[in-house]
Amino acid sequence: MKTKKDIGRIINILSNELKKSMNKDAACYGVTGIQSKVLYYISKQKSDIFQKDIEAQFHTSRATASGILQLLEENELIRRECVDYDARLKKIIITQKGLDIKESIGKEINKTEEKLKLGISDDELDTFLKVCDKMLINLR
């Protein structure tokens, strides 16, 4: 007999646990989990990066991305500068203070990724990611 699975509830629980873990790991750097992920993403970019790039990468609204960036700026982890070719655009630049914690944040992110994959085979992980992609498409 097949039992009905409450997929949304399970995904929500997983998301909440992941956020709690990320927030705990990032707290010692004075940032939240999502701020640490955004800071790490910014630090890895080779070309100019803008708020719209953060919105796209993290699937957030303009207001959410703006709030994250404002807090990173207040904590002096990033700064925003106008670009020569369009005064409306402000590129995001990681500060030395941001660079100083980037490696540690990267290690925490990698540790969490490894913890998530414990006991899961590559095939299971591939299947999981394919199913997640399909679910995202279904919701759009």
PDB file of C-alpha atoms in Angstrom:
ATOM      1  CA  MET A   1       0.000   0.000   0.000  1.00  0.00           C
ATOM      2  CA  LYS A   2       1.373   3.402  -1.000  1.00  0.00           C
ATOM      3  CA  THR A   3       1.405   6.114   1.641  1.00  0.00           C
ATOM      4  CA  LYS A   4       0.842   9.727   0.746  1.00  0.00           C
ATOM      5  CA  LYS A   5       3.993  11.791   1.226  1.00  0.00           C
ATOM      6  CA  ASP A   6       3.742  15.430   2.223  1.00  0.00           C
ATOM      7  CA  ILE A   7       6.585  16.609  -0.005  1.00  0.00           C
ATOM      8  CA  GLY A   8       6.144  20.311   0.718  1.00  0.00           C
ATOM      9  CA  ARG A   9       6.313  19.771   4.473  1.00  0.00           C
ATOM     10  CA  ILE A  10       9.465  17.645   4.193  1.00  0.00           C
ATOM     11  CA  ILE A  11      11.159  20.214   1.937  1.00  0.00           C
ATOM     12  CA  ASN A  12      10.166  22.961   4.384  1.00  0.00           C
ATOM     13  CA  ILE A  13      11.642  21.024   7.328  1.00  0.00           C
ATOM     14  CA  LEU A  14      14.874  20.419   5.390  1.00  0.00           C
ATOM     15  CA  SER A  15      15.037  24.112   4.471  1.00  0.00           C
ATOM     16  CA  ASN A  16      14.499  25.197   8.083  1.00  0.00           C
ATOM     17  CA  GLU A  17      17.176  22.825   9.386  1.00  0.00           C
ATOM     18  CA  LEU A  18      19.616  24.013   6.721  1.00  0.00           C
ATOM     19  CA  LYS A  19      18.950  27.671   7.603  1.00  0.00           C
ATOM     20  CA  LYS A  20      19.464  26.961  11.317  1.00  0.00           C
ATOM     21  CA  SER A  21      22.744  25.197  10.627  1.00  0.00           C
ATOM     22  CA  MET A  22      23.970  27.958   8.301  1.00  0.00           C
ATOM     23  CA  ASN A  23      22.980  30.700  10.752  1.00  0.00           C
ATOM     24  CA  LYS A  24      24.785  28.930  13.591  1.00  0.00           C
ATOM     25  CA  ASP A  25      27.951  28.490  11.522  1.00  0.00           C
ATOM     26  CA  ALA A  26      27.907  32.096  10.260  1.00  0.00           C
ATOM     27  CA  ALA A  27      27.121  33.764  13.605  1.00  0.00           C
ATOM     28  CA  CYS A  28      30.767  33.783  14.703  1.00  0.00           C
ATOM     29  CA  TYR A  29      31.517  36.031  11.697  1.00  0.00           C
ATOM     30  CA  GLY A  30      28.741  38.480  12.578  1.00  0.00           C
ATOM     31  CA  VAL A  31      26.533  37.534   9.626  1.00  0.00           C
ATOM     32  CA  THR A  32      23.540  35.313   8.930  1.00  0.00           C
ATOM     33  CA  GLY A  33      23.663  32.155   6.848  1.00  0.00           C
ATOM     34  CA  ILE A  34      22.296  33.816   3.718  1.00  0.00           C
ATOM     35  CA  GLN A  35      24.602  36.807   4.145  1.00  0.00           C
ATOM     36  CA  SER A  36      27.560  34.419   4.329  1.00  0.00           C
ATOM     37  CA  LYS A  37      26.429  32.634   1.148  1.00  0.00           C
ATOM     38  CA  VAL A  38      26.001  35.959  -0.685  1.00  0.00           C
ATOM     39  CA  LEU A  39      29.381  37.226   0.528  1.00  0.00           C
ATOM     40  CA  TYR A  40      31.068  34.005  -0.583  1.00  0.00           C
ATOM     41  CA  TYR A  41      29.337  34.194  -3.979  1.00  0.00           C
ATOM     42  CA  ILE A  42      30.471  37.811  -4.437  1.00  0.00           C
ATOM     43  CA  SER A  43      34.045  36.884  -3.523  1.00  0.00           C
ATOM     44  CA  LYS A  44      34.163  34.210  -6.243  1.00  0.00           C
ATOM     45  CA  GLN A  45      33.105  36.483  -9.123  1.00  0.00           C
ATOM     46  CA  LYS A  46      35.740  37.476 -11.671  1.00  0.00           C
ATOM     47  CA  SER A  47      33.768  40.313 -13.276  1.00  0.00           C
ATOM     48  CA  ASP A  48      31.596  43.163 -12.016  1.00  0.00           C
ATOM     49  CA  ILE A  49      28.626  41.992  -9.983  1.00  0.00           C
ATOM     50  CA  PHE A  50      25.415  43.879  -9.289  1.00  0.00           C
ATOM     51  CA  GLN A  51      22.347  43.500  -7.106  1.00  0.00           C
ATOM     52  CA  LYS A  52      20.393  41.985 -10.005  1.00  0.00           C
ATOM     53  CA  ASP A  53      22.988  39.188 -10.142  1.00  0.00           C
ATOM     54  CA  ILE A  54      22.368  38.406  -6.461  1.00  0.00           C
ATOM     55  CA  GLU A  55      18.594  38.395  -7.084  1.00  0.00           C
ATOM     56  CA  ALA A  56      19.009  35.927  -9.954  1.00  0.00           C
ATOM     57  CA  GLN A  57      21.549  33.648  -8.249  1.00  0.00           C
ATOM     58  CA  PHE A  58      19.594  33.344  -4.993  1.00  0.00           C
ATOM     59  CA  HIS A  59      16.069  33.644  -6.456  1.00  0.00           C
ATOM     60  CA  THR A  60      15.177  36.555  -4.176  1.00  0.00           C
ATOM     61  CA  SER A  61      13.129  39.685  -4.571  1.00  0.00           C
ATOM     62  CA  ARG A  62      14.731  43.071  -5.057  1.00  0.00           C
ATOM     63  CA  ALA A  63      13.814  44.044  -1.495  1.00  0.00           C
ATOM     64  CA  THR A  64      15.372  40.903   0.001  1.00  0.00           C
ATOM     65  CA  ALA A  65      18.601  41.265  -1.990  1.00  0.00           C
ATOM     66  CA  SER A  66      18.765  44.948  -1.092  1.00  0.00           C
ATOM     67  CA  GLY A  67      18.354  44.155   2.612  1.00  0.00           C
ATOM     68  CA  ILE A  68      21.092  41.518   2.547  1.00  0.00           C
ATOM     69  CA  LEU A  69      23.474  43.863   0.725  1.00  0.00           C
ATOM     70  CA  GLN A  70      22.673  46.790   3.044  1.00  0.00           C
ATOM     71  CA  LEU A  71      23.583  44.694   6.083  1.00  0.00           C
ATOM     72  CA  LEU A  72      26.790  43.469   4.458  1.00  0.00           C
ATOM     73  CA  GLU A  73      27.617  47.094   3.679  1.00  0.00           C
ATOM     74  CA  GLU A  74      26.816  48.244   7.238  1.00  0.00           C
ATOM     75  CA  ASN A  75      29.138  45.516   8.530  1.00  0.00           C
ATOM     76  CA  GLU A  76      31.816  46.834   6.133  1.00  0.00           C
ATOM     77  CA  LEU A  77      32.076  43.500   4.321  1.00  0.00           C
ATOM     78  CA  ILE A  78      31.171  45.016   0.935  1.00  0.00           C
ATOM     79  CA  ARG A  79      30.880  48.435  -0.636  1.00  0.00           C
ATOM     80  CA  ARG A  80      28.918  49.599  -3.655  1.00  0.00           C
ATOM     81  CA  GLU A  81      30.312  51.924  -6.291  1.00  0.00           C
ATOM     82  CA  CYS A  82      28.745  53.551  -9.333  1.00  0.00           C
ATOM     83  CA  VAL A  83      30.064  52.365 -12.681  1.00  0.00           C
ATOM     84  CA  ASP A  84      31.298  54.832 -15.300  1.00  0.00           C
ATOM     85  CA  TYR A  85      28.926  53.685 -18.020  1.00  0.00           C
ATOM     86  CA  ASP A  86      25.646  53.890 -16.028  1.00  0.00           C
ATOM     87  CA  ALA A  87      25.215  55.995 -12.875  1.00  0.00           C
ATOM     88  CA  ARG A  88      22.140  53.937 -11.914  1.00  0.00           C
ATOM     89  CA  LEU A  89      24.203  50.773 -11.561  1.00  0.00           C
ATOM     90  CA  LYS A  90      26.319  50.115  -8.499  1.00  0.00           C
ATOM     91  CA  LYS A  91      28.812  47.300  -8.625  1.00  0.00           C
ATOM     92  CA  ILE A  92      29.397  45.311  -5.466  1.00  0.00           C
ATOM     93  CA  ILE A  93      32.963  45.112  -4.222  1.00  0.00           C
ATOM     94  CA  ILE A  94      34.107  42.913  -1.365  1.00  0.00           C
ATOM     95  CA  THR A  95      36.177  44.810   1.210  1.00  0.00           C
ATOM     96  CA  GLN A  96      39.346  43.620   2.899  1.00  0.00           C
ATOM     97  CA  LYS A  97      37.262  42.773   5.971  1.00  0.00           C
ATOM     98  CA  GLY A  98      35.036  40.624   3.735  1.00  0.00           C
ATOM     99  CA  LEU A  99      38.045  38.970   2.133  1.00  0.00           C
ATOM    100  CA  ASP A 100      39.458  38.215   5.585  1.00  0.00           C
ATOM    101  CA  ILE A 101      36.491  35.981   6.466  1.00  0.00           C
ATOM    102  CA  LYS A 102      35.796  34.590   2.978  1.00  0.00           C
ATOM    103  CA  GLU A 103      37.979  31.492   3.343  1.00  0.00           C
ATOM    104  CA  SER A 104      36.487  30.570   6.716  1.00  0.00           C
ATOM    105  CA  ILE A 105      32.976  31.056   5.383  1.00  0.00           C
ATOM    106  CA  GLY A 106      33.832  28.895   2.366  1.00  0.00           C
ATOM    107  CA  LYS A 107      35.025  26.109   4.662  1.00  0.00           C
ATOM    108  CA  GLU A 108      31.783  26.289   6.676  1.00  0.00           C
ATOM    109  CA  ILE A 109      29.696  26.157   3.483  1.00  0.00           C
ATOM    110  CA  ASN A 110      31.679  23.145   2.231  1.00  0.00           C
ATOM    111  CA  LYS A 111      31.318  21.390   5.603  1.00  0.00           C
ATOM    112  CA  THR A 112      27.546  21.861   5.455  1.00  0.00           C
ATOM    113  CA  GLU A 113      27.434  20.565   1.871  1.00  0.00           C
ATOM    114  CA  GLU A 114      29.387  17.473   2.901  1.00  0.00           C
ATOM    115  CA  LYS A 115      27.131  16.920   5.923  1.00  0.00           C
ATOM    116  CA  LEU A 116      24.074  17.084   3.650  1.00  0.00           C
ATOM    117  CA  LYS A 117      25.543  14.355   1.411  1.00  0.00           C
ATOM    118  CA  LEU A 118      26.545  11.924   4.182  1.00  0.00           C
ATOM    119  CA  GLY A 119      25.348   8.403   3.398  1.00  0.00           C
ATOM    120  CA  ILE A 120      23.981   9.430  -0.013  1.00  0.00           C
ATOM    121  CA  SER A 121      25.411   7.830  -3.146  1.00  0.00           C
ATOM    122  CA  ASP A 122      26.252   9.835  -6.263  1.00  0.00           C
ATOM    123  CA  ASP A 123      23.322   8.175  -8.062  1.00  0.00           C
ATOM    124  CA  GLU A 124      20.922   9.090  -5.259  1.00  0.00           C
ATOM    125  CA  LEU A 125      22.221  12.651  -5.271  1.00  0.00           C
ATOM    126  CA  ASP A 126      21.837  12.915  -9.057  1.00  0.00           C
ATOM    127  CA  THR A 127      18.268  11.619  -8.814  1.00  0.00           C
ATOM    128  CA  PHE A 128      17.469  14.025  -5.977  1.00  0.00           C
ATOM    129  CA  LEU A 129      18.807  17.010  -7.931  1.00  0.00           C
ATOM    130  CA  LYS A 130      16.896  16.005 -11.078  1.00  0.00           C
ATOM    131  CA  VAL A 131      13.674  15.694  -9.073  1.00  0.00           C
ATOM    132  CA  CYS A 132      14.302  19.082  -7.425  1.00  0.00           C
ATOM    133  CA  ASP A 133      14.829  20.676 -10.848  1.00  0.00           C
ATOM    134  CA  LYS A 134      11.522  19.217 -12.053  1.00  0.00           C
ATOM    135  CA  MET A 135       9.721  20.457  -8.936  1.00  0.00           C
ATOM    136  CA  LEU A 136      11.104  23.960  -9.465  1.00  0.00           C
ATOM    137  CA  ILE A 137       9.860  23.903 -13.056  1.00  0.00           C
ATOM    138  CA  ASN A 138       6.447  22.685 -11.854  1.00  0.00           C
ATOM    139  CA  LEU A 139       6.157  25.630  -9.482  1.00  0.00           C
ATOM    140  CA  ARG A 140       7.031  28.295 -12.046  1.00  0.00           C
TER     141      ARG A 140
END
